[in-house]
Short mmCIF file of C-alpha atoms and ligand atoms in Angstrom, two decimals:
data_model
loop_
_atom_site.label_atom_id
_atom_site.label_comp_id
_atom_site.label_asym_id
_atom_site.label_seq_id
_atom_site.Cartn_x
_atom_site.Cartn_y
_atom_site.Cartn_z
CA MET A 1 30.74 -284.88 -150.64
CA ALA A 2 34.43 -286.07 -149.83
CA HIS A 3 36.57 -283.70 -148.58
CA TYR A 4 39.92 -282.47 -151.10
CA PHE A 5 42.74 -281.16 -149.90
CA GLU A 6 43.56 -278.11 -152.39
CA GLU A 7 47.49 -278.88 -152.63
CA PRO A 8 49.50 -282.12 -153.68
CA SER A 9 51.32 -283.74 -150.57
CA ARG A 10 54.78 -283.53 -150.45
CA THR A 11 58.16 -285.05 -149.95
CA PHE A 12 61.07 -283.54 -148.11
CA ASN A 13 63.04 -284.00 -151.15
CA GLU A 14 60.86 -281.12 -152.87
CA TYR A 15 61.77 -278.43 -150.06
CA LEU A 16 65.15 -276.50 -149.38
CA LEU A 17 66.20 -274.13 -146.81
CA ILE A 18 67.05 -270.64 -147.65
CA PRO A 19 69.77 -269.37 -145.28
CA GLY A 20 69.12 -266.39 -142.59
CA TYR A 21 71.73 -264.32 -141.39
CA SER A 22 74.54 -265.73 -139.30
CA ASP A 23 76.61 -263.74 -136.67
CA LYS A 24 79.95 -264.83 -135.79
CA ASN A 25 78.26 -266.92 -133.07
CA CYS A 26 76.64 -268.94 -135.38
CA THR A 27 79.57 -272.16 -135.18
CA PRO A 28 78.52 -276.08 -135.07
CA ASP A 29 80.19 -275.88 -131.91
CA ASN A 30 77.46 -273.10 -130.31
CA VAL A 31 74.44 -275.54 -131.84
CA SER A 32 72.27 -277.07 -129.48
CA LEU A 33 70.34 -280.26 -130.65
CA LYS A 34 68.76 -280.63 -127.45
CA THR A 35 65.04 -281.98 -127.51
CA PRO A 36 61.88 -282.88 -125.48
CA VAL A 37 60.53 -286.10 -125.81
CA VAL A 38 57.65 -285.77 -123.86
CA LYS A 39 54.54 -283.18 -123.62
CA PHE A 40 55.14 -279.98 -120.62
CA LYS A 41 53.13 -277.31 -119.72
CA LYS A 42 54.38 -273.61 -120.62
CA GLY A 43 57.26 -272.44 -118.28
CA GLU A 44 57.69 -276.09 -117.02
CA LYS A 45 60.86 -278.43 -118.12
CA PRO A 46 59.52 -281.73 -120.35
CA ALA A 47 60.25 -285.33 -118.00
CA ILE A 48 62.54 -286.33 -120.49
CA THR A 49 64.62 -284.39 -123.09
CA MET A 50 67.31 -286.04 -125.32
CA ASN A 51 70.61 -284.46 -126.35
CA ILE A 52 69.92 -285.28 -130.09
CA PRO A 53 66.93 -285.11 -131.79
CA LEU A 54 67.18 -289.02 -133.00
CA VAL A 55 65.31 -292.12 -132.07
CA SER A 56 65.59 -295.78 -133.69
CA ALA A 57 62.47 -296.90 -135.25
CA ILE A 58 60.56 -299.75 -133.49
CA MET A 59 61.46 -302.32 -135.71
CA GLN A 60 62.61 -305.74 -135.32
CA SER A 61 65.62 -305.06 -137.38
CA VAL A 62 66.65 -301.98 -136.27
CA SER A 63 66.20 -301.65 -132.19
CA ASP A 64 66.95 -304.16 -129.71
CA ASP A 65 69.15 -303.83 -126.70
CA LYS A 66 72.53 -303.42 -128.37
CA MET A 67 71.68 -300.65 -130.56
CA ALA A 68 69.84 -298.98 -127.76
CA VAL A 69 72.99 -298.73 -125.81
CA ALA A 70 75.12 -297.48 -128.95
CA LEU A 71 72.22 -294.96 -129.58
CA ALA A 72 71.91 -293.72 -125.42
CA LYS A 73 75.75 -293.36 -125.80
CA GLU A 74 74.87 -290.53 -128.15
CA GLY A 75 72.24 -289.04 -127.15
CA GLY A 76 69.05 -290.35 -128.51
CA ILE A 77 66.44 -293.21 -127.64
CA SER A 78 65.78 -296.60 -129.24
CA PHE A 79 62.25 -298.50 -129.11
CA ILE A 80 62.66 -301.55 -128.52
CA PHE A 81 60.87 -303.57 -130.90
CA GLY A 82 57.44 -305.33 -129.67
CA SER A 83 56.66 -307.73 -132.30
CA GLN A 84 58.42 -310.04 -129.82
CA SER A 85 57.11 -312.11 -126.77
CA ILE A 86 56.62 -309.71 -123.39
CA GLU A 87 59.64 -311.81 -122.26
CA SER A 88 61.98 -311.33 -124.78
CA GLN A 89 61.38 -307.82 -125.07
CA THR A 90 61.55 -306.98 -121.25
CA ALA A 91 64.85 -308.76 -121.17
CA MET A 92 66.12 -306.39 -123.93
CA VAL A 93 65.00 -303.48 -121.74
CA ARG A 94 66.62 -304.85 -118.48
CA LYS A 95 69.71 -305.15 -120.34
CA VAL A 96 70.00 -301.75 -121.36
CA LYS A 97 68.96 -300.60 -117.82
CA SER A 98 71.47 -302.89 -116.34
CA HIS A 99 74.42 -301.79 -118.58
CA LYS A 100 76.17 -299.18 -116.86
CA ALA A 101 78.63 -297.00 -118.65
CA GLY A 102 82.12 -297.67 -117.64
CA PHE A 103 80.77 -300.63 -115.04
CA VAL A 104 81.60 -304.07 -116.64
CA THR A 105 80.34 -307.60 -115.72
CA SER A 106 83.69 -309.64 -115.01
CA ASP A 107 83.79 -311.73 -117.87
CA SER A 108 86.91 -313.37 -116.44
CA ASN A 109 86.25 -315.46 -113.26
CA LEU A 110 87.97 -318.90 -111.46
CA ARG A 111 87.57 -320.06 -107.96
CA PRO A 112 90.77 -320.08 -105.85
CA ASP A 113 91.57 -324.25 -106.02
CA GLN A 114 91.76 -323.86 -109.78
CA THR A 115 95.03 -323.51 -110.81
CA LEU A 116 97.53 -321.73 -113.20
CA ALA A 117 96.70 -323.61 -115.89
CA ASP A 118 93.49 -322.81 -115.93
CA VAL A 119 94.50 -319.08 -115.49
CA LEU A 120 96.45 -319.63 -118.52
CA ALA A 121 93.60 -321.04 -120.65
CA LEU A 122 91.10 -318.63 -119.53
CA LYS A 123 93.24 -316.00 -120.73
CA GLU A 124 94.20 -317.48 -123.99
CA ARG A 125 90.27 -317.77 -124.22
CA SER A 126 89.26 -314.25 -123.09
CA GLY A 127 92.04 -312.55 -124.23
CA HIS A 128 91.67 -310.63 -120.92
CA SER A 129 94.00 -310.65 -118.25
CA THR A 130 92.17 -309.43 -115.18
CA ILE A 131 90.74 -312.69 -113.79
CA ALA A 132 88.24 -312.35 -111.05
CA ILE A 133 88.66 -314.89 -107.86
CA THR A 134 85.35 -315.59 -106.57
CA ASP A 135 84.31 -318.65 -103.85
CA ASP A 136 82.25 -319.91 -106.34
CA GLY A 137 83.57 -319.00 -109.96
CA THR A 138 81.29 -316.85 -111.12
CA ALA A 139 80.88 -312.78 -111.79
CA GLU A 140 78.46 -312.48 -108.92
CA GLY A 141 80.15 -314.52 -106.44
CA LYS A 142 82.36 -313.49 -103.21
CA ILE A 143 85.79 -312.07 -104.19
CA GLN A 144 88.72 -314.17 -103.04
CA GLY A 145 91.36 -312.31 -104.74
CA ILE A 146 92.39 -310.92 -108.27
CA VAL A 147 94.47 -312.34 -110.86
CA THR A 148 96.72 -310.21 -113.51
CA SER A 149 99.61 -311.10 -114.98
CA ARG A 150 101.65 -309.25 -112.50
CA ASP A 151 100.83 -312.24 -110.05
CA TYR A 152 102.62 -315.05 -112.18
CA ARG A 153 105.72 -315.75 -113.77
CA ILE A 154 105.04 -319.00 -116.20
CA SER A 155 108.65 -319.69 -116.45
CA ARG A 156 109.15 -320.19 -112.84
CA MET A 157 106.15 -321.65 -111.69
CA ASP A 158 104.32 -325.32 -111.56
CA PRO A 159 101.13 -325.05 -114.17
CA SER A 160 99.33 -327.15 -111.06
CA THR A 161 100.09 -324.45 -108.56
CA LYS A 162 96.38 -323.18 -107.03
CA ILE A 163 95.35 -319.68 -107.59
CA SER A 164 95.18 -319.39 -103.82
CA ALA A 165 98.79 -319.50 -103.73
CA PHE A 166 99.86 -316.49 -106.11
CA MET A 167 96.50 -314.32 -106.32
CA THR A 168 96.52 -310.72 -104.95
CA PRO A 169 94.38 -311.55 -101.71
CA PHE A 170 91.11 -309.62 -100.54
CA SER A 171 92.69 -308.39 -97.93
CA ALA A 172 95.17 -306.74 -99.98
CA LEU A 173 92.78 -305.25 -103.03
CA ILE A 174 91.73 -302.03 -103.72
CA TYR A 175 88.32 -302.14 -104.32
CA ALA A 176 85.17 -299.73 -104.35
CA GLU A 177 81.43 -300.00 -102.75
CA GLU A 178 78.62 -300.57 -105.04
CA GLY A 179 76.54 -297.72 -105.56
CA CYS A 180 80.03 -295.20 -106.33
CA THR A 181 79.79 -293.07 -109.20
CA LEU A 182 82.11 -293.64 -112.16
CA SER A 183 83.96 -290.58 -111.61
CA GLU A 184 84.38 -291.35 -107.91
CA ALA A 185 85.64 -295.11 -109.29
CA ASN A 186 87.89 -293.11 -112.39
CA ASP A 187 89.52 -291.08 -109.50
CA MET A 188 90.30 -294.21 -107.50
CA LEU A 189 91.88 -296.14 -110.58
CA TRP A 190 94.22 -292.82 -111.18
CA GLU A 191 95.13 -292.23 -107.40
CA HIS A 192 95.90 -295.96 -106.77
CA LYS A 193 97.67 -296.13 -110.34
CA LEU A 194 95.61 -299.59 -111.00
CA ASN A 195 94.36 -301.13 -113.94
CA ALA A 196 91.23 -302.61 -113.08
CA LEU A 197 88.63 -301.26 -109.93
CA PRO A 198 86.34 -304.13 -108.73
CA ILE A 199 83.18 -303.10 -107.51
CA ILE A 200 81.74 -305.13 -104.41
CA ASP A 201 78.54 -305.02 -102.69
CA LYS A 202 77.82 -304.90 -98.68
CA ASN A 203 78.03 -308.81 -98.98
CA GLN A 204 81.75 -308.98 -100.43
CA ARG A 205 80.26 -310.06 -103.25
CA LEU A 206 81.78 -309.22 -107.05
CA THR A 207 79.25 -306.70 -108.95
CA HIS A 208 81.21 -304.88 -111.80
CA PHE A 209 85.11 -303.68 -112.87
CA VAL A 210 85.75 -300.62 -113.80
CA PHE A 211 88.64 -300.69 -116.05
CA ARG A 212 91.53 -297.62 -116.61
CA LYS A 213 91.49 -298.61 -120.42
CA ASP A 214 87.70 -297.39 -120.73
CA TYR A 215 88.53 -294.02 -119.48
CA ASP A 216 88.92 -292.06 -122.69
CA SER A 217 85.75 -294.00 -124.02
CA HIS A 218 83.45 -292.31 -121.47
CA LYS A 219 85.16 -288.53 -122.35
CA ASP A 220 84.11 -289.54 -125.67
CA ASN A 221 80.57 -289.54 -125.43
CA PRO A 222 79.66 -286.30 -123.83
CA ASN A 223 76.20 -286.63 -125.17
CA GLU A 224 75.29 -289.41 -123.63
CA LEU A 225 71.50 -289.63 -122.23
CA LEU A 226 71.24 -291.44 -118.76
CA ASP A 227 68.31 -291.52 -116.36
CA SER A 228 68.82 -290.18 -112.69
CA HIS A 229 70.37 -293.35 -111.76
CA LYS A 230 73.36 -292.92 -114.34
CA ARG A 231 71.43 -296.02 -116.85
CA TYR A 232 71.15 -295.48 -120.23
CA VAL A 233 67.40 -294.35 -120.99
CA VAL A 234 65.19 -296.47 -123.11
CA GLY A 235 62.13 -296.62 -125.15
CA ALA A 236 60.23 -299.85 -126.10
CA GLY A 237 57.10 -300.50 -128.58
CA VAL A 238 53.76 -301.43 -127.32
CA ASN A 239 50.51 -302.49 -129.30
CA THR A 240 46.98 -301.52 -128.79
CA ARG A 241 46.05 -305.85 -128.45
CA ASP A 242 48.07 -307.33 -125.14
CA TYR A 243 49.07 -303.34 -123.19
CA GLU A 244 47.27 -304.35 -120.34
CA GLU A 245 50.24 -307.47 -119.83
CA ARG A 246 52.85 -305.91 -121.94
CA ILE A 247 52.89 -302.20 -120.39
CA PRO A 248 53.01 -303.16 -116.76
CA ALA A 249 56.03 -306.10 -117.97
CA LEU A 250 58.15 -302.77 -119.53
CA VAL A 251 57.17 -300.58 -116.28
CA GLU A 252 58.74 -303.21 -114.30
CA ALA A 253 61.87 -303.74 -116.29
CA GLY A 254 62.77 -299.78 -116.19
CA ALA A 255 61.19 -298.28 -120.26
CA ASP A 256 61.38 -295.01 -119.59
CA VAL A 257 59.08 -294.17 -122.41
CA LEU A 258 57.02 -296.52 -124.59
CA CYS A 259 55.60 -295.56 -128.17
CA ILE A 260 52.53 -297.02 -129.01
CA ASP A 261 53.60 -298.77 -132.76
CA SER A 262 50.81 -298.36 -135.26
CA SER A 263 50.65 -297.67 -139.00
CA GLU A 264 47.55 -295.51 -138.49
CA GLY A 265 46.83 -293.96 -135.01
CA PHE A 266 43.95 -292.08 -135.33
CA SER A 267 41.85 -294.74 -133.58
CA GLU A 268 39.60 -295.57 -130.68
CA TRP A 269 42.41 -298.46 -129.65
CA GLN A 270 44.86 -295.62 -129.11
CA ARG A 271 42.77 -293.77 -127.20
CA ASP A 272 41.57 -296.50 -125.00
CA THR A 273 45.81 -297.92 -124.50
CA ILE A 274 46.43 -294.25 -123.60
CA ALA A 275 43.85 -294.32 -121.00
CA PHE A 276 45.01 -297.73 -119.22
CA VAL A 277 48.25 -295.92 -119.12
CA ARG A 278 46.97 -293.22 -117.42
CA GLU A 279 44.36 -294.79 -115.18
CA LYS A 280 47.04 -297.12 -113.62
CA TYR A 281 50.00 -295.17 -113.52
CA GLY A 282 48.49 -291.02 -113.87
CA ASP A 283 51.47 -289.09 -115.41
CA THR A 284 54.52 -291.19 -113.95
CA VAL A 285 54.35 -293.35 -117.12
CA LYS A 286 55.27 -291.72 -120.33
CA ILE A 287 53.73 -292.87 -123.84
CA GLY A 288 53.63 -291.18 -127.17
CA ALA A 289 51.10 -292.53 -130.13
CA GLY A 290 50.58 -292.45 -133.91
CA ASN A 291 51.19 -292.44 -136.25
CA VAL A 292 48.87 -289.72 -138.03
CA VAL A 293 49.34 -287.33 -140.80
CA ASP A 294 47.17 -284.23 -140.66
CA GLY A 295 45.94 -281.94 -137.42
CA GLU A 296 42.71 -283.90 -136.78
CA GLY A 297 44.74 -287.08 -135.86
CA PHE A 298 47.13 -284.91 -133.80
CA ARG A 299 44.23 -283.06 -131.75
CA TYR A 300 42.39 -286.94 -131.10
CA LEU A 301 45.61 -288.35 -129.81
CA ALA A 302 46.86 -285.04 -127.92
CA GLU A 303 43.35 -285.17 -126.40
CA ALA A 304 43.32 -288.77 -125.63
CA GLY A 305 46.55 -287.56 -123.31
CA ALA A 306 49.35 -288.81 -125.87
CA ASP A 307 53.05 -287.69 -124.35
CA PHE A 308 54.45 -287.31 -127.79
CA ILE A 309 53.12 -287.83 -131.04
CA LYS A 310 54.31 -289.54 -134.25
CA ILE A 311 53.94 -288.70 -137.77
CA GLY A 312 53.90 -290.75 -141.12
CA ILE A 313 52.17 -293.16 -143.15
CA GLY A 314 53.47 -294.76 -145.90
CA GLY A 315 56.70 -292.60 -146.54
CA GLY A 316 58.91 -295.51 -144.60
CA SER A 317 61.49 -296.74 -146.84
CA ILE A 318 60.46 -300.77 -146.60
CA CYS A 319 57.02 -299.81 -146.95
CA ILE A 320 54.25 -300.47 -149.58
CA THR A 321 51.02 -299.25 -147.46
CA ARG A 322 50.28 -296.49 -150.14
CA GLU A 323 50.68 -299.09 -152.81
CA GLN A 324 48.29 -301.78 -150.90
CA LYS A 325 45.81 -299.30 -149.36
CA GLY A 326 45.86 -295.97 -150.91
CA ILE A 327 46.54 -294.30 -147.67
CA GLY A 328 49.26 -291.96 -146.80
CA ARG A 329 50.14 -288.65 -146.81
CA GLY A 330 54.14 -286.83 -148.57
CA GLN A 331 56.10 -286.84 -145.01
CA ALA A 332 56.89 -283.46 -145.51
CA THR A 333 53.07 -282.04 -145.88
CA ALA A 334 52.10 -283.71 -143.13
CA THR A 335 54.74 -282.72 -140.93
CA ILE A 336 53.70 -278.98 -141.85
CA ASP A 337 50.18 -279.51 -141.06
CA VAL A 338 50.58 -281.53 -137.44
CA ALA A 339 53.32 -278.90 -136.40
CA ALA A 340 50.53 -276.16 -137.41
CA ALA A 341 47.96 -277.96 -135.19
CA ARG A 342 50.23 -278.66 -132.43
CA ASN A 343 51.43 -275.20 -132.23
CA GLN A 344 47.79 -274.44 -132.14
CA TYR A 345 46.85 -276.17 -129.35
CA PHE A 346 49.95 -275.10 -127.44
CA GLU A 347 48.37 -271.55 -127.75
CA GLU A 348 45.51 -272.99 -126.62
CA THR A 349 46.16 -275.18 -123.37
CA GLY A 350 49.82 -273.97 -122.75
CA ILE A 351 50.75 -277.64 -123.25
CA TYR A 352 53.31 -278.45 -125.78
CA ILE A 353 53.16 -281.70 -126.93
CA PRO A 354 55.92 -283.16 -129.22
CA ILE A 355 56.11 -284.15 -132.36
CA CYS A 356 58.41 -287.08 -134.40
CA SER A 357 58.55 -287.22 -137.88
CA ASP A 358 59.02 -291.09 -138.56
CA GLY A 359 60.00 -292.17 -141.88
CA GLY A 360 61.44 -291.40 -145.24
CA ILE A 361 64.53 -289.54 -144.20
CA VAL A 362 67.01 -290.53 -146.98
CA TYR A 363 69.25 -287.31 -147.04
CA ASP A 364 70.95 -285.95 -143.79
CA TYR A 365 69.26 -282.82 -144.83
CA HIS A 366 65.98 -284.09 -144.97
CA MET A 367 66.60 -283.82 -140.95
CA THR A 368 67.27 -280.71 -141.20
CA LEU A 369 64.06 -279.99 -142.83
CA ALA A 370 62.30 -282.28 -140.82
CA LEU A 371 63.28 -280.22 -137.28
CA ALA A 372 62.70 -276.71 -139.27
CA MET A 373 59.21 -277.95 -140.26
CA GLY A 374 58.41 -278.35 -136.74
CA SER A 375 59.66 -281.85 -135.85
CA ASP A 376 60.92 -281.97 -132.41
CA PHE A 377 62.58 -285.25 -132.81
CA ILE A 378 62.86 -287.91 -136.10
CA MET A 379 62.39 -291.78 -135.98
CA LEU A 380 64.33 -293.39 -138.66
CA GLY A 381 64.82 -297.15 -139.42
CA ARG A 382 66.63 -297.66 -142.75
CA TYR A 383 69.60 -294.81 -141.17
CA PHE A 384 70.00 -297.07 -138.40
CA SER A 385 69.55 -300.38 -139.73
CA ARG A 386 73.15 -299.73 -141.84
CA PHE A 387 75.28 -299.91 -138.80
CA ASP A 388 77.35 -302.24 -137.03
CA GLU A 389 74.99 -302.38 -134.00
CA SER A 390 71.87 -303.00 -135.66
CA PRO A 391 70.72 -306.80 -134.91
CA THR A 392 70.77 -308.03 -138.29
CA ASN A 393 73.01 -309.86 -140.44
CA LYS A 394 76.03 -308.51 -142.51
CA LEU A 395 76.56 -310.10 -146.06
CA MET A 396 78.30 -309.51 -149.09
CA VAL A 397 75.83 -309.08 -151.79
CA ASN A 398 77.52 -308.53 -155.81
CA GLY A 399 80.55 -307.37 -153.97
CA THR A 400 79.39 -304.76 -151.62
CA TYR A 401 78.68 -305.41 -147.64
CA VAL A 402 74.89 -304.97 -146.78
CA LYS A 403 73.04 -305.56 -143.72
CA GLU A 404 69.65 -306.71 -143.51
CA TYR A 405 66.30 -304.25 -143.27
CA TRP A 406 62.99 -305.78 -143.47
CA GLY A 407 59.37 -304.07 -142.70
CA GLU A 408 57.12 -304.92 -139.63
CA GLY A 409 54.47 -305.36 -142.29
CA SER A 410 56.53 -308.22 -144.08
CA ASN A 411 55.99 -311.63 -144.00
CA ARG A 412 59.02 -311.75 -142.30
CA ALA A 413 58.33 -309.86 -139.09
CA ARG A 414 54.92 -311.00 -139.58
CA ASN A 415 53.74 -307.67 -136.60
CA TRP A 416 50.12 -308.08 -137.90
CA GLN A 417 49.13 -306.38 -134.61
CA ARG A 418 50.97 -303.28 -136.09
CA TYR A 419 48.19 -303.28 -138.87
CA ASP A 420 45.43 -305.06 -137.39
CA LEU A 421 42.40 -302.90 -137.01
CA GLY A 422 41.12 -304.79 -133.98
CA GLY A 423 38.26 -307.21 -133.55
CA ASP A 424 39.28 -310.32 -134.74
CA SER A 425 40.43 -309.53 -138.18
CA LYS A 426 43.30 -310.88 -138.84
CA LEU A 427 45.13 -308.73 -142.12
CA LYS A 428 46.90 -311.46 -144.21
CA PHE A 429 48.33 -309.02 -146.82
CA GLU A 430 52.02 -307.26 -146.47
CA GLU A 431 52.58 -303.72 -145.96
CA GLY A 432 56.49 -303.66 -146.16
CA VAL A 433 59.13 -305.45 -147.69
CA ASP A 434 62.09 -307.18 -147.03
CA SER A 435 65.65 -305.69 -148.25
CA TYR A 436 69.05 -305.23 -147.98
CA VAL A 437 70.65 -301.82 -147.03
CA PRO A 438 74.21 -300.40 -147.55
CA TYR A 439 76.62 -301.37 -144.78
CA ALA A 440 77.73 -298.08 -143.32
CA GLY A 441 79.79 -299.05 -140.25
CA SER A 442 79.85 -297.53 -136.69
CA LEU A 443 76.72 -295.60 -135.32
CA LYS A 444 78.73 -293.44 -133.87
CA ASP A 445 80.53 -292.26 -137.08
CA ASN A 446 77.62 -291.78 -138.84
CA VAL A 447 75.57 -290.12 -136.64
CA THR A 448 78.53 -287.97 -135.99
CA LEU A 449 78.54 -286.71 -139.03
CA SER A 450 74.91 -286.29 -139.89
CA LEU A 451 74.68 -283.91 -137.05
CA ASN A 452 77.27 -282.23 -137.83
CA LYS A 453 75.77 -281.56 -141.10
CA VAL A 454 72.59 -280.81 -139.64
CA LYS A 455 74.29 -278.21 -137.21
CA SER A 456 76.35 -276.87 -139.88
CA THR A 457 73.19 -276.64 -142.00
CA MET A 458 71.39 -274.50 -138.41
CA CYS A 459 73.88 -271.75 -138.50
CA ASN A 460 73.33 -271.47 -142.51
CA CYS A 461 69.97 -270.39 -140.99
CA GLY A 462 71.21 -268.69 -138.10
CA ALA A 463 69.79 -270.76 -135.26
CA LEU A 464 71.78 -272.30 -132.95
CA SER A 465 68.86 -274.44 -131.26
CA ILE A 466 66.01 -276.87 -132.76
CA PRO A 467 63.68 -273.92 -130.99
CA GLU A 468 65.00 -271.24 -133.08
CA LEU A 469 65.21 -272.97 -136.08
CA GLN A 470 61.28 -273.74 -136.10
CA LYS A 471 60.72 -270.29 -135.50
CA THR A 472 63.17 -268.66 -138.00
CA ALA A 473 63.90 -271.18 -141.14
CA LYS A 474 62.85 -270.13 -144.16
CA ILE A 475 62.00 -273.16 -146.71
CA THR A 476 61.23 -273.09 -150.26
CA LEU A 477 59.53 -275.41 -152.45
CA VAL A 478 61.69 -276.75 -155.53
CA SER A 479 60.75 -277.39 -159.02
CA ALA A 480 61.21 -281.11 -160.60
CA THR A 481 64.12 -279.42 -162.43
CA SER A 482 65.91 -277.88 -159.72
CA ILE A 483 66.25 -280.91 -157.85
CA VAL A 484 68.28 -282.06 -160.61
CA GLU A 485 70.28 -279.07 -160.49
CA GLY A 486 71.13 -279.77 -156.63
CA GLY A 487 72.93 -282.81 -157.41
CA ALA A 488 76.40 -282.97 -159.40
CA HIS A 489 75.05 -282.09 -162.99
CA ASP A 490 77.23 -281.97 -166.50
CA VAL A 491 80.61 -283.44 -165.83
CA ILE A 492 81.33 -286.63 -165.70
CA LEU A 493 81.89 -288.29 -162.13
CA LYS A 494 85.39 -289.90 -161.56
CA ASN A 495 84.19 -291.99 -158.57
CA THR A 496 80.73 -293.54 -158.73
CA ASP A 497 81.21 -294.43 -155.20
CA ASN A 498 78.51 -292.47 -153.45
CA ASN A 499 79.22 -291.72 -149.68
CA SER A 500 75.92 -289.68 -149.09
CA VAL A 501 73.61 -291.34 -146.65
CA ARG A 502 71.41 -293.46 -148.99
P1 LIG B 1 62.45 -295.75 -142.73
O1 LIG B 1 63.19 -294.55 -142.10
O2 LIG B 1 62.15 -294.61 -144.24
O3 LIG B 1 63.09 -296.71 -143.53
O4 LIG B 1 61.02 -295.91 -142.25
C1 LIG B 1 60.83 -296.13 -141.16
C2 LIG B 1 58.99 -296.13 -140.56
O5 LIG B 1 58.60 -297.03 -141.25
C3 LIG B 1 59.30 -296.85 -139.19
O6 LIG B 1 59.62 -296.07 -137.88
C4 LIG B 1 57.82 -297.19 -139.34
O7 LIG B 1 56.94 -295.87 -138.91
C5 LIG B 1 57.43 -297.37 -140.81
N1 LIG B 1 57.83 -299.32 -140.92
C6 LIG B 1 58.13 -300.05 -140.23
N2 LIG B 1 57.91 -301.57 -140.83
C7 LIG B 1 56.95 -300.81 -142.04
C8 LIG B 1 56.08 -301.67 -142.88
O8 LIG B 1 56.55 -302.61 -143.10
N3 LIG B 1 55.53 -301.12 -143.52
C9 LIG B 1 54.80 -299.90 -143.36
N4 LIG B 1 55.75 -298.90 -143.17
C10 LIG B 1 57.03 -299.75 -142.03
#
């Protein structure tokens, strides 16, 4: 006979947190949102942690290199979508890894034999007044000098004057050598009262500039997530089909962590994919797996060697899997069940496997609930798709700015390997929709606001860290009528603009 679960499965919307005692130390400033990303042994430190518990979904309409840099600046990780060619996915990973915080590739470059007229034309086009003068006029050429607006007087000089006649020549330049840290470069900028510091390799080739004007923006990102070489941390999605080619290419490109992207992960294909990684790289390459929605699925992937395990089937905002196939489970119930299995596994083995609740976050407080229910971090698609940094178009529809957001199982993404069950089967039906989401502005502003709410709720619960919240949270189910009570009710709203996260 089939197995029947006794309780219905439930969504985050059906729960609330009950405050616990908060002492005077319990203020949002004292809350740490640091969280492990990959498994670790009791008493040891995880190889990868994040400074905030958010990752962006493995989706075409969410996670490209631009999103990855923006999210790493705030302390989280993007998983660059895998439903593209290996070449274009690795190119995105490379872009993130070469995007050095504060180290800017020069976008205004000329040769010494060009003229003042060329300088003025370039300045007009780029809007930048610092121009690198290199032997071949490229951003990586051998540096010959620099031109800034201080080097010429338009009214007194002939536009055909050669740059070599008025540039600040290399012999008079203050520069730093490749390999210097950002703080060393900033110290030089201040010490020598410079606006721009060229960074040069041992062959006198220009590698980057560090600009004084960028100094403040780094101070603004105290949570940025960097690897041991001070590069942004980035993840990448893989599938259970072409992993033998894709994974080595992504590792080579510098991806810090991989994740098997599948709508249903309790499968032999996932085990084989993880086994490939372990055979080829041992524990040096980190790979998450999923998605599962119960303890049995968790245990299978834990034993297969997954570094973290993702939870969620059918709860995504663009997802129609439940309608199409009748599989899935309410996201809150799935998280609670998998968290219990993870804790049990930890007790038995001393190995802690982080879990990630994926999809279905609508309100900011759902994030806090997901964490309180045992999630170590949360994957979001719709949430991030609304920001400036998502890869999709911003459009005006019916007088409102929106961004496009489509599922990986939609005809638009055609990511069939995410849904495919292996063999020769090629699924032909959609499991996701193509949609609009309200445009919400910058990632930084939104993430700051959402996490301030999370921290504030944690304080109400008397928890200063995620593990503390997981241990001490008191969670209650709410009745359908009390859900109505939770919003503004029995009043006439003056402003119908809802500025919540939805
Ligand atoms: P959201 O944050 O509620 O928008 O959910 C995002 C999550 O939905 C992703 O991380 C995926 O796990 C899942 N997902 C992405 N595309 C599809 C799809 O086409 N069908 C079903 N689920 C999807």
